[in-house]
Amino acid sequence: MAATAASPIPPFPRDFLWGVATSAHQIEGAAAERGACVWDAFTAVPGNVKDGTTAAVACDHYHRYREDVALVRGLGVGAYRFSVSWPRVLPTGAGPVNAAGLDFYDRLVDELCAAGVRPVPTLFHWDTPLAVQEAGGWLSRDTAERFAAYAAVVAARIGDRVTKWITLNEPAEHTLLGHALGEHAPGRRLLFDALPAAHHQLLAHGLAVRALRAAGARDVGIANSHGPTWPASAADEDTEAAGLYDVLLNRLFADPLLLGRYPDGFGELMPSDDLAADLDVISEPLDWYGINFYQPTKVGAPLPHPTEYSGLTLPPELPFAPRRIEGYPVTDFGWPVVPDALPELLTAFRDRYGDRLPPLVITENGCSYEGLDDQERIAYLDGHLRALHRALEAGVDVRGYFVWSLMDNFEWAEGYRRRFGLVHIDYATLERTPKASYHWLREVLRAQRA
Ligand code: GBH
């Protein structure tokens, strides 16, 4: 694959927000210095993580954050998206506070501000406190209230220096992978009975937006996973299956957030005594909407056997099955590299939600490849930045772009064998080494500032 196209990446608006992203459980380590979370329990079960690892140490970011902030600063990005670990702040999910844990985020925010980098915390990136899980987790409505109380604790401590907030990361993936398919913690295989976890996450989001605003926050968003769905063929059974998958991935969360209603047929499946009141909370207007984009998905009618796809095993009981997308390069995770799918997604969002759509931010985009001389990652990012620029030219209001990820980290059920970083981690020594893509991005951003 060619490393860089000959022409420079076209200029983005001067105030466009460039950033890199990570999440707490994937990088922090220091597991003994926080409360247990669902991922600690999940990774303790042999077979759940493909390389048998856990995130007990991960990148040891908890102890090495100064070095990591220096790497962020060296890139020349304006913002750093990280997540706050709920069980580090509140080991049992509710009071009492772990003072050392809250201090950590306070110091991290100070370090970022001193480096001239805007801190963008995400309040939940899949690491539910184990005590909250034992009380029902996301299947229980109480979890939404507990989450909002936790959001208030964090805002009270770092809200004086944090202006941009993210409530949840990818509730769709957390519902699908964690509660419907059991591929992620908490390992539930509920198929469509997982839908309450979607509703309670959305409710938690809305209550947290209110809690953050009550604490003075002015720039609140969410990070949702989205991507175009391509039907496997024009046959009715394939377009119907693809349509359902598209609703689950692209509308089940976006419609209630942006339009205040569930897609047809889904409201009835949600556990609520007063759905209208819940939707009122969920659709609290957002200052911006975050999209994590990786790839399009081709989907068709169910197949009579389990489908292996991108490391997932999808059971034949699902009313759809993914198909391999041919004709594009793939990352070492097997995901197709289709930069044009990004403007396709963004213009579809603009067309669907119109003036109900707040400004967009790409809160994650990236790929996993081996090696320090990661020319494929450079090609991936180069292609996606050019494609994103075309979306801006087509009039989609996108205000920022975050690369997933600053550094290699614990890639959930894949363990450490997938490397998404601009910075390489040697897990034996924890040495950090910027890859070719890090140097490339620094030069791209330098050119953007010129
Ligand atoms: C993000 O999720 C997470 O926020 C982050 O923690 C993670 O490290 C990062 O991506 C990389 O994985 O849906 O069958 O087409 C990404 C969600 C789900 C997107 C799986 C790609 C491919 C398989 N991903 N999907 S499929």
Short mmCIF file of C-alpha atoms and ligand atoms in Angstrom, two decimals:
data_model
loop_
_atom_site.label_atom_id
_atom_site.label_comp_id
_atom_site.label_asym_id
_atom_site.label_seq_id
_atom_site.Cartn_x
_atom_site.Cartn_y
_atom_site.Cartn_z
CA MET A 1 0.00 0.00 0.00
CA ALA A 2 1.38 3.45 -0.84
CA ALA A 3 2.42 5.37 2.24
CA THR A 4 1.24 8.85 1.42
CA ALA A 5 -0.37 10.32 -1.61
CA ALA A 6 1.76 12.89 -3.34
CA SER A 7 -0.47 15.87 -2.57
CA PRO A 8 -0.76 17.33 0.93
CA ILE A 9 -3.93 16.75 2.92
CA PRO A 10 -6.18 19.74 2.18
CA PRO A 11 -6.52 22.37 4.89
CA PHE A 12 -9.20 21.89 7.54
CA PRO A 13 -10.82 24.87 9.28
CA ARG A 14 -8.41 26.69 11.59
CA ASP A 15 -10.41 25.87 14.71
CA PHE A 16 -10.83 22.18 13.79
CA LEU A 17 -10.09 20.07 16.89
CA TRP A 18 -7.40 17.44 16.34
CA GLY A 19 -6.94 14.78 18.95
CA VAL A 20 -5.96 11.28 19.98
CA ALA A 21 -8.02 8.91 22.11
CA THR A 22 -7.57 6.18 24.72
CA SER A 23 -9.72 4.55 27.41
CA ALA A 24 -9.04 3.87 31.08
CA HIS A 25 -9.33 0.10 31.21
CA GLN A 26 -7.27 -0.31 28.05
CA ILE A 27 -4.24 1.68 29.23
CA GLU A 28 -4.20 2.47 32.95
CA GLY A 29 -3.30 -0.83 34.61
CA ALA A 30 -2.88 -0.31 38.39
CA ALA A 31 -5.82 -2.64 38.90
CA ALA A 32 -4.99 -3.08 42.60
CA GLU A 33 -5.39 0.67 43.08
CA ARG A 34 -9.05 0.77 42.06
CA GLY A 35 -12.28 -1.13 42.62
CA ALA A 36 -12.94 -4.22 40.52
CA CYS A 37 -14.84 -3.86 37.26
CA VAL A 38 -16.69 -6.25 34.97
CA TRP A 39 -13.63 -6.66 32.78
CA ASP A 40 -11.55 -7.95 35.71
CA ALA A 41 -14.12 -10.69 36.24
CA PHE A 42 -14.47 -11.38 32.52
CA THR A 43 -10.73 -11.66 31.83
CA ALA A 44 -10.33 -14.04 34.79
CA VAL A 45 -12.33 -16.67 32.88
CA PRO A 46 -10.06 -18.71 30.57
CA GLY A 47 -11.06 -18.43 26.93
CA ASN A 48 -12.72 -15.02 27.16
CA VAL A 49 -9.63 -13.13 26.01
CA LYS A 50 -7.96 -14.71 23.02
CA ASP A 51 -4.36 -14.35 24.20
CA GLY A 52 -5.27 -15.10 27.82
CA THR A 53 -4.16 -11.67 29.08
CA THR A 54 -5.78 -9.17 31.43
CA ALA A 55 -5.55 -5.39 31.79
CA ALA A 56 -4.06 -5.56 35.29
CA VAL A 57 -0.94 -3.71 34.08
CA ALA A 58 -1.78 -2.78 30.48
CA CYS A 59 0.37 0.28 29.58
CA ASP A 60 0.75 1.25 33.26
CA HIS A 61 -0.49 4.66 32.24
CA TYR A 62 -1.69 5.28 35.80
CA HIS A 63 1.97 5.56 36.85
CA ARG A 64 3.40 6.84 33.56
CA TYR A 65 0.87 9.46 32.54
CA ARG A 66 3.46 12.26 32.47
CA GLU A 67 5.41 10.45 29.78
CA ASP A 68 2.18 9.82 27.86
CA VAL A 69 1.05 13.45 28.07
CA ALA A 70 4.49 14.42 26.73
CA LEU A 71 3.83 12.14 23.76
CA VAL A 72 0.44 13.78 23.20
CA ARG A 73 2.05 17.20 23.36
CA GLY A 74 4.80 16.12 20.97
CA LEU A 75 2.19 15.22 18.37
CA GLY A 76 0.87 18.75 18.30
CA VAL A 77 -2.78 17.78 18.76
CA GLY A 78 -5.16 20.18 20.46
CA ALA A 79 -7.06 17.61 22.50
CA TYR A 80 -6.72 14.30 24.30
CA ARG A 81 -9.71 12.01 24.78
CA PHE A 82 -9.32 9.66 27.75
CA SER A 83 -11.85 7.92 29.96
CA VAL A 84 -12.40 8.12 33.67
CA SER A 85 -12.60 4.75 35.39
CA TRP A 86 -15.81 4.66 37.42
CA PRO A 87 -14.41 1.97 39.80
CA ARG A 88 -11.24 4.02 40.30
CA VAL A 89 -13.25 7.02 41.44
CA LEU A 90 -15.93 5.04 43.29
CA PRO A 91 -14.66 1.50 43.99
CA THR A 92 -18.15 0.18 44.72
CA GLY A 93 -19.86 2.38 42.17
CA ALA A 94 -21.42 4.67 44.73
CA GLY A 95 -19.75 6.37 47.71
CA PRO A 96 -17.18 6.44 49.27
CA VAL A 97 -14.73 8.11 46.89
CA ASN A 98 -11.24 6.69 46.37
CA ALA A 99 -9.33 9.93 46.95
CA ALA A 100 -6.16 8.71 45.22
CA GLY A 101 -8.19 7.75 42.16
CA LEU A 102 -9.87 11.11 41.87
CA ASP A 103 -6.50 12.81 42.47
CA PHE A 104 -5.10 10.92 39.50
CA TYR A 105 -7.58 12.50 37.08
CA ASP A 106 -7.01 15.87 38.69
CA ARG A 107 -3.26 15.58 38.03
CA LEU A 108 -3.81 14.23 34.52
CA VAL A 109 -6.01 17.21 33.68
CA ASP A 110 -3.43 19.62 35.12
CA GLU A 111 -0.67 17.95 33.13
CA LEU A 112 -2.70 18.23 29.93
CA CYS A 113 -3.57 21.87 30.53
CA ALA A 114 0.09 22.66 31.23
CA ALA A 115 0.94 20.98 27.90
CA GLY A 116 -1.63 23.13 26.11
CA VAL A 117 -3.80 20.10 25.34
CA ARG A 118 -7.54 20.17 25.94
CA PRO A 119 -8.73 17.30 28.17
CA VAL A 120 -11.80 15.50 26.82
CA PRO A 121 -12.93 12.92 29.38
CA THR A 122 -15.37 10.10 28.65
CA LEU A 123 -17.23 9.07 31.79
CA PHE A 124 -17.92 5.47 30.77
CA HIS A 125 -15.91 3.28 28.44
CA TRP A 126 -17.24 -0.18 29.40
CA ASP A 127 -15.62 -0.67 32.84
CA THR A 128 -18.72 -0.97 35.03
CA PRO A 129 -17.83 -1.40 38.72
CA LEU A 130 -18.29 -5.03 39.69
CA ALA A 131 -20.48 -4.01 42.63
CA VAL A 132 -22.80 -2.19 40.21
CA GLN A 133 -22.88 -5.29 38.01
CA GLU A 134 -23.77 -7.44 40.99
CA ALA A 135 -26.70 -5.12 41.65
CA GLY A 136 -27.98 -5.72 38.11
CA GLY A 137 -25.59 -3.66 36.00
CA TRP A 138 -27.04 -2.06 32.88
CA LEU A 139 -30.06 -4.34 33.02
CA SER A 140 -31.12 -2.43 36.12
CA ARG A 141 -32.59 1.06 35.98
CA ASP A 142 -30.80 2.03 39.21
CA THR A 143 -27.51 1.95 37.33
CA ALA A 144 -28.56 5.04 35.39
CA GLU A 145 -29.08 6.99 38.63
CA ARG A 146 -25.80 5.74 40.07
CA PHE A 147 -23.99 6.79 36.92
CA ALA A 148 -25.37 10.32 37.10
CA ALA A 149 -24.24 10.61 40.72
CA TYR A 150 -20.77 9.46 39.69
CA ALA A 151 -20.75 12.01 36.85
CA ALA A 152 -21.45 14.74 39.39
CA VAL A 153 -18.52 13.61 41.56
CA VAL A 154 -16.13 13.80 38.61
CA ALA A 155 -17.48 17.14 37.40
CA ALA A 156 -17.14 18.66 40.87
CA ARG A 157 -13.45 17.77 40.85
CA ILE A 158 -12.22 18.49 37.29
CA GLY A 159 -15.08 20.57 35.84
CA ASP A 160 -13.21 23.82 36.50
CA ARG A 161 -10.62 22.85 33.84
CA VAL A 162 -12.58 20.50 31.59
CA THR A 163 -14.83 22.12 29.04
CA LYS A 164 -15.56 19.24 26.67
CA TRP A 165 -17.25 16.10 28.01
CA ILE A 166 -18.32 12.71 26.67
CA THR A 167 -20.87 10.74 28.67
CA LEU A 168 -20.72 7.22 27.18
CA ASN A 169 -18.60 5.36 24.69
CA GLU A 170 -20.49 3.24 22.16
CA PRO A 171 -23.51 2.04 24.12
CA ALA A 172 -24.46 0.11 20.95
CA GLU A 173 -21.30 -2.00 21.06
CA HIS A 174 -21.56 -2.41 24.82
CA THR A 175 -25.12 -3.68 24.39
CA LEU A 176 -24.30 -5.92 21.42
CA LEU A 177 -20.93 -7.32 22.43
CA GLY A 178 -21.35 -7.25 26.21
CA HIS A 179 -25.01 -8.11 26.69
CA ALA A 180 -26.35 -9.71 23.49
CA LEU A 181 -23.41 -11.82 22.25
CA GLY A 182 -21.27 -12.29 25.38
CA GLU A 183 -18.06 -11.49 23.51
CA HIS A 184 -17.25 -8.67 25.94
CA ALA A 185 -17.81 -8.14 29.65
CA PRO A 186 -20.16 -8.69 31.38
CA GLY A 187 -20.45 -11.71 29.07
CA ARG A 188 -24.22 -11.93 28.83
CA ARG A 189 -25.72 -13.73 25.81
CA LEU A 190 -29.21 -12.31 25.86
CA LEU A 191 -29.65 -11.57 22.14
CA PHE A 192 -32.67 -9.23 21.88
CA ASP A 193 -33.33 -9.48 25.61
CA ALA A 194 -30.26 -7.23 25.92
CA LEU A 195 -32.34 -4.20 24.87
CA PRO A 196 -32.91 -2.98 28.46
CA ALA A 197 -29.14 -2.40 28.65
CA ALA A 198 -29.53 0.00 25.72
CA HIS A 199 -32.37 1.91 27.36
CA HIS A 200 -30.62 2.20 30.71
CA GLN A 201 -27.40 3.42 29.12
CA LEU A 202 -29.35 6.04 27.19
CA LEU A 203 -31.13 7.07 30.37
CA ALA A 204 -27.78 7.22 32.19
CA HIS A 205 -26.49 9.44 29.42
CA GLY A 206 -29.42 11.87 29.71
CA LEU A 207 -29.22 12.04 33.50
CA ALA A 208 -25.45 12.58 33.27
CA VAL A 209 -25.92 15.41 30.75
CA ARG A 210 -28.17 17.10 33.30
CA ALA A 211 -25.71 16.45 36.14
CA LEU A 212 -22.82 17.84 34.11
CA ARG A 213 -24.78 20.93 33.12
CA ALA A 214 -25.83 21.46 36.74
CA ALA A 215 -22.11 21.46 37.53
CA GLY A 216 -21.48 24.13 34.89
CA ALA A 217 -20.48 22.02 31.87
CA ARG A 218 -21.20 23.75 28.56
CA ASP A 219 -19.90 21.38 25.88
CA VAL A 220 -21.37 17.92 26.33
CA GLY A 221 -21.52 15.07 23.81
CA ILE A 222 -21.56 11.29 23.43
CA ALA A 223 -19.40 8.90 21.35
CA ASN A 224 -21.43 6.43 19.31
CA SER A 225 -20.29 3.71 16.97
CA HIS A 226 -21.65 4.08 13.45
CA GLY A 227 -20.94 2.87 9.95
CA PRO A 228 -22.80 2.38 6.68
CA THR A 229 -24.61 -0.92 6.30
CA TRP A 230 -24.38 -2.43 2.85
CA PRO A 231 -26.97 -5.10 1.91
CA ALA A 232 -25.41 -8.35 0.70
CA SER A 233 -27.65 -8.27 -2.37
CA ALA A 234 -30.79 -6.61 -3.72
CA ALA A 235 -32.90 -9.64 -2.67
CA ASP A 236 -35.66 -8.80 -0.19
CA GLU A 237 -34.33 -11.08 2.54
CA ASP A 238 -30.91 -9.38 2.35
CA THR A 239 -32.19 -5.80 2.26
CA GLU A 240 -34.54 -6.55 5.18
CA ALA A 241 -31.75 -8.10 7.24
CA ALA A 242 -29.43 -5.20 6.41
CA GLY A 243 -32.19 -2.74 7.28
CA LEU A 244 -32.58 -4.25 10.74
CA TYR A 245 -28.82 -4.21 11.35
CA ASP A 246 -28.75 -0.58 10.21
CA VAL A 247 -31.49 0.32 12.70
CA LEU A 248 -29.58 -1.40 15.52
CA LEU A 249 -26.24 0.22 14.73
CA ASN A 250 -27.20 3.60 13.32
CA ARG A 251 -30.62 4.50 14.71
CA LEU A 252 -31.43 2.68 17.94
CA PHE A 253 -29.23 5.13 19.85
CA ALA A 254 -29.15 8.14 17.53
CA ASP A 255 -32.94 8.44 17.10
CA PRO A 256 -33.80 8.71 20.81
CA LEU A 257 -30.85 11.05 21.40
CA LEU A 258 -31.56 13.35 18.45
CA LEU A 259 -35.27 12.89 17.72
CA GLY A 260 -36.60 11.88 21.13
CA ARG A 261 -38.11 8.60 19.89
CA TYR A 262 -37.10 5.02 19.29
CA PRO A 263 -37.20 3.49 15.81
CA ASP A 264 -40.58 1.84 15.11
CA GLY A 265 -41.19 -1.26 17.18
CA PHE A 266 -38.38 -0.69 19.70
CA GLY A 267 -40.02 1.60 22.26
CA GLU A 268 -42.40 -1.23 23.19
CA LEU A 269 -39.44 -3.45 24.03
CA MET A 270 -37.91 -1.00 26.49
CA PRO A 271 -38.48 -1.37 30.23
CA SER A 272 -40.15 1.81 31.38
CA ASP A 273 -43.27 2.90 33.24
CA ASP A 274 -43.16 6.22 31.46
CA LEU A 275 -41.32 6.02 28.17
CA ALA A 276 -42.19 9.58 27.15
CA ALA A 277 -40.62 10.94 30.34
CA ASP A 278 -37.51 8.80 29.80
CA LEU A 279 -37.19 9.98 26.20
CA ASP A 280 -37.38 13.52 27.43
CA VAL A 281 -34.31 12.90 29.57
CA ILE A 282 -32.53 10.95 26.82
CA SER A 283 -33.06 13.67 24.21
CA GLU A 284 -31.65 16.48 26.35
CA PRO A 285 -30.09 18.62 23.57
CA LEU A 286 -26.42 17.91 22.99
CA ASP A 287 -23.72 20.45 22.20
CA TRP A 288 -22.14 18.01 19.77
CA TYR A 289 -22.43 14.41 18.65
CA GLY A 290 -19.43 12.06 18.49
CA ILE A 291 -19.05 9.32 15.90
CA ASN A 292 -16.56 6.46 16.18
CA PHE A 293 -15.99 5.21 12.65
CA TYR A 294 -14.03 2.14 11.61
CA GLN A 295 -15.61 0.40 8.63
CA PRO A 296 -18.83 -0.31 6.73
CA THR A 297 -20.54 -3.64 7.31
CA LYS A 298 -22.08 -5.83 4.63
CA VAL A 299 -25.10 -7.65 5.99
CA GLY A 300 -27.49 -10.23 4.59
CA ALA A 301 -30.11 -12.77 5.59
CA PRO A 302 -29.20 -15.15 8.42
CA LEU A 303 -27.10 -18.18 7.57
CA PRO A 304 -27.83 -21.63 9.05
CA HIS A 305 -24.52 -21.74 10.95
CA PRO A 306 -22.58 -19.38 13.27
CA THR A 307 -20.71 -16.63 11.39
CA GLU A 308 -17.10 -15.86 12.26
CA TYR A 309 -16.54 -12.22 11.58
CA SER A 310 -13.81 -9.84 12.76
CA GLY A 311 -13.06 -11.99 15.76
CA LEU A 312 -16.76 -12.33 16.66
CA THR A 313 -18.90 -15.43 16.59
CA LEU A 314 -22.44 -14.49 15.61
CA PRO A 315 -25.06 -17.14 16.40
CA PRO A 316 -27.45 -18.31 13.66
CA GLU A 317 -30.45 -17.18 15.80
CA LEU A 318 -29.76 -13.55 14.87
CA PRO A 319 -32.04 -12.25 12.11
CA PHE A 320 -29.02 -11.08 10.06
CA ALA A 321 -25.49 -12.21 9.29
CA PRO A 322 -22.46 -10.18 8.18
CA ARG A 323 -20.68 -10.99 4.93
CA ARG A 324 -17.09 -10.37 4.00
CA ILE A 325 -16.51 -7.15 2.04
CA GLU A 326 -14.31 -8.00 -0.93
CA GLY A 327 -12.14 -5.73 -3.00
CA TYR A 328 -10.61 -3.54 -0.29
CA PRO A 329 -7.46 -3.87 1.78
CA VAL A 330 -8.06 -5.20 5.29
CA THR A 331 -6.38 -4.34 8.60
CA ASP A 332 -4.78 -7.15 10.56
CA PHE A 333 -8.05 -7.37 12.49
CA GLY A 334 -9.70 -8.24 9.15
CA TRP A 335 -11.66 -4.97 8.92
CA PRO A 336 -11.98 -3.59 5.39
CA VAL A 337 -10.37 -0.20 4.76
CA VAL A 338 -13.02 1.92 3.01
CA PRO A 339 -12.37 5.65 3.50
CA ASP A 340 -15.30 6.64 1.24
CA ALA A 341 -17.66 5.00 3.73
CA LEU A 342 -16.95 7.89 6.13
CA PRO A 343 -18.44 10.67 3.96
CA GLU A 344 -21.20 8.22 3.00
CA LEU A 345 -22.05 7.84 6.69
CA LEU A 346 -21.75 11.54 7.50
CA THR A 347 -23.91 12.77 4.64
CA ALA A 348 -26.51 10.11 5.51
CA PHE A 349 -26.56 11.44 9.09
CA ARG A 350 -26.92 15.01 7.91
CA ASP A 351 -29.75 14.01 5.57
CA ARG A 352 -31.56 11.96 8.20
CA TYR A 353 -31.34 14.32 11.16
CA GLY A 354 -31.19 17.68 9.39
CA ASP A 355 -31.27 20.59 11.79
CA ARG A 356 -31.73 18.23 14.75
CA LEU A 357 -28.10 17.18 14.25
CA PRO A 358 -25.62 19.11 16.39
CA PRO A 359 -22.05 19.62 15.14
CA LEU A 360 -20.26 16.30 14.69
CA VAL A 361 -16.88 15.17 15.98
CA ILE A 362 -15.13 11.99 14.85
CA THR A 363 -14.30 10.71 18.32
CA GLU A 364 -12.48 7.56 17.08
CA ASN A 365 -10.96 6.38 13.82
CA GLY A 366 -8.00 4.09 13.41
CA CYS A 367 -6.74 0.61 12.64
CA SER A 368 -4.65 -2.24 13.95
CA TYR A 369 -1.40 -3.21 12.26
CA GLU A 370 1.87 -4.63 13.51
CA GLY A 371 5.20 -2.91 13.38
CA LEU A 372 6.99 0.36 13.98
CA ASP A 373 7.22 1.28 10.31
CA ASP A 374 3.44 1.26 10.00
CA GLN A 375 2.96 2.49 6.46
CA GLU A 376 -0.48 0.83 6.32
CA ARG A 377 -1.68 2.93 9.27
CA ILE A 378 -0.39 6.04 7.53
CA ALA A 379 -2.31 5.06 4.40
CA TYR A 380 -5.45 4.38 6.48
CA LEU A 381 -5.33 7.74 8.25
CA ASP A 382 -4.34 9.63 5.11
CA GLY A 383 -7.28 8.12 3.24
CA HIS A 384 -9.74 8.85 6.03
CA LEU A 385 -8.60 12.45 6.48
CA ARG A 386 -9.02 13.16 2.77
CA ALA A 387 -12.44 11.48 2.84
CA LEU A 388 -13.42 13.51 5.91
CA HIS A 389 -12.39 16.68 4.13
CA ARG A 390 -14.73 15.78 1.28
CA ALA A 391 -17.57 15.48 3.80
CA LEU A 392 -16.78 18.98 5.09
CA GLU A 393 -16.78 20.28 1.53
CA ALA A 394 -20.17 18.64 1.03
CA GLY A 395 -21.41 20.79 3.89
CA VAL A 396 -21.40 18.36 6.83
CA ASP A 397 -20.56 20.24 10.02
CA VAL A 398 -17.67 18.24 11.51
CA ARG A 399 -15.61 20.06 14.15
CA GLY A 400 -12.96 17.55 15.19
CA TYR A 401 -11.19 14.24 14.59
CA PHE A 402 -9.56 11.89 17.13
CA VAL A 403 -7.26 9.01 16.18
CA TRP A 404 -7.80 5.74 18.00
CA SER A 405 -5.34 5.34 19.58
CA LEU A 406 -2.46 7.28 21.09
CA MET A 407 -0.74 4.01 21.96
CA ASP A 408 -1.08 0.25 21.68
CA ASN A 409 -3.32 -1.03 24.45
CA PHE A 410 -5.53 -3.83 25.79
CA GLU A 411 -7.85 -4.52 22.86
CA TRP A 412 -10.66 -6.14 24.87
CA ALA A 413 -11.39 -9.75 23.84
CA GLU A 414 -8.34 -9.70 21.54
CA GLY A 415 -5.95 -8.89 24.37
CA TYR A 416 -2.65 -7.30 23.32
CA ARG A 417 -2.44 -8.94 19.92
CA ARG A 418 -4.12 -6.04 18.13
CA ARG A 419 -2.11 -2.83 18.02
CA PHE A 420 -4.03 0.38 17.30
CA GLY A 421 -1.38 2.83 18.56
CA LEU A 422 0.54 5.69 17.00
CA VAL A 423 3.00 4.79 19.76
CA HIS A 424 4.29 1.25 20.17
CA ILE A 425 4.27 -0.35 23.62
CA ASP A 426 6.79 -3.05 24.48
CA TYR A 427 4.72 -4.93 27.06
CA ALA A 428 7.82 -6.56 28.58
CA THR A 429 9.51 -3.24 29.41
CA LEU A 430 6.58 -0.81 28.95
CA GLU A 431 8.86 1.25 26.76
CA ARG A 432 7.01 3.68 24.49
CA THR A 433 8.28 4.14 20.92
CA PRO A 434 6.57 6.47 18.44
CA LYS A 435 5.80 4.67 15.18
CA ALA A 436 6.20 6.08 11.67
CA SER A 437 2.50 7.09 11.83
CA TYR A 438 3.17 9.27 14.89
CA HIS A 439 5.84 11.22 13.02
CA TRP A 440 3.62 11.39 9.94
CA LEU A 441 0.63 12.77 11.90
CA ARG A 442 2.84 15.34 13.62
CA GLU A 443 3.91 16.63 10.19
CA VAL A 444 0.32 16.63 8.91
CA LEU A 445 -0.75 18.73 11.89
CA ARG A 446 2.23 21.04 11.53
CA ALA A 447 1.21 21.66 7.90
CA GLN A 448 -2.39 22.30 9.02
CA ARG A 449 -1.18 24.99 11.42
CA ALA A 450 1.08 26.67 8.86
C1 GBH B 1 -13.96 0.91 19.58
O1 GBH B 1 -15.00 0.01 19.33
C2 GBH B 1 -13.80 1.03 21.06
O2 GBH B 1 -14.41 2.23 21.51
C3 GBH B 1 -12.38 0.96 21.52
O3 GBH B 1 -12.34 0.76 22.89
C4 GBH B 1 -11.64 -0.10 20.75
O4 GBH B 1 -10.34 -0.29 21.24
C5 GBH B 1 -11.60 0.31 19.31
O5 GBH B 1 -12.87 0.54 18.82
C6 GBH B 1 -10.93 -0.71 18.42
O6 GBH B 1 -11.64 -1.90 18.41
O7 GBH B 1 -19.33 -4.92 13.83
O8 GBH B 1 -19.07 -7.12 12.97
O9 GBH B 1 -18.60 -5.22 11.55
C7 GBH B 1 -15.08 -0.34 17.99
C8 GBH B 1 -16.31 -1.08 17.68
C9 GBH B 1 -16.92 -3.14 16.73
C10 GBH B 1 -16.02 -1.44 15.33
C11 GBH B 1 -16.58 -4.18 15.74
C12 GBH B 1 -15.68 -2.47 14.32
C13 GBH B 1 -16.13 -4.61 13.41
C14 GBH B 1 -16.91 -5.86 13.41
N1 GBH B 1 -16.03 -2.02 16.64
N2 GBH B 1 -16.56 -3.61 14.39
S1 GBH B 1 -18.57 -5.76 12.91
#
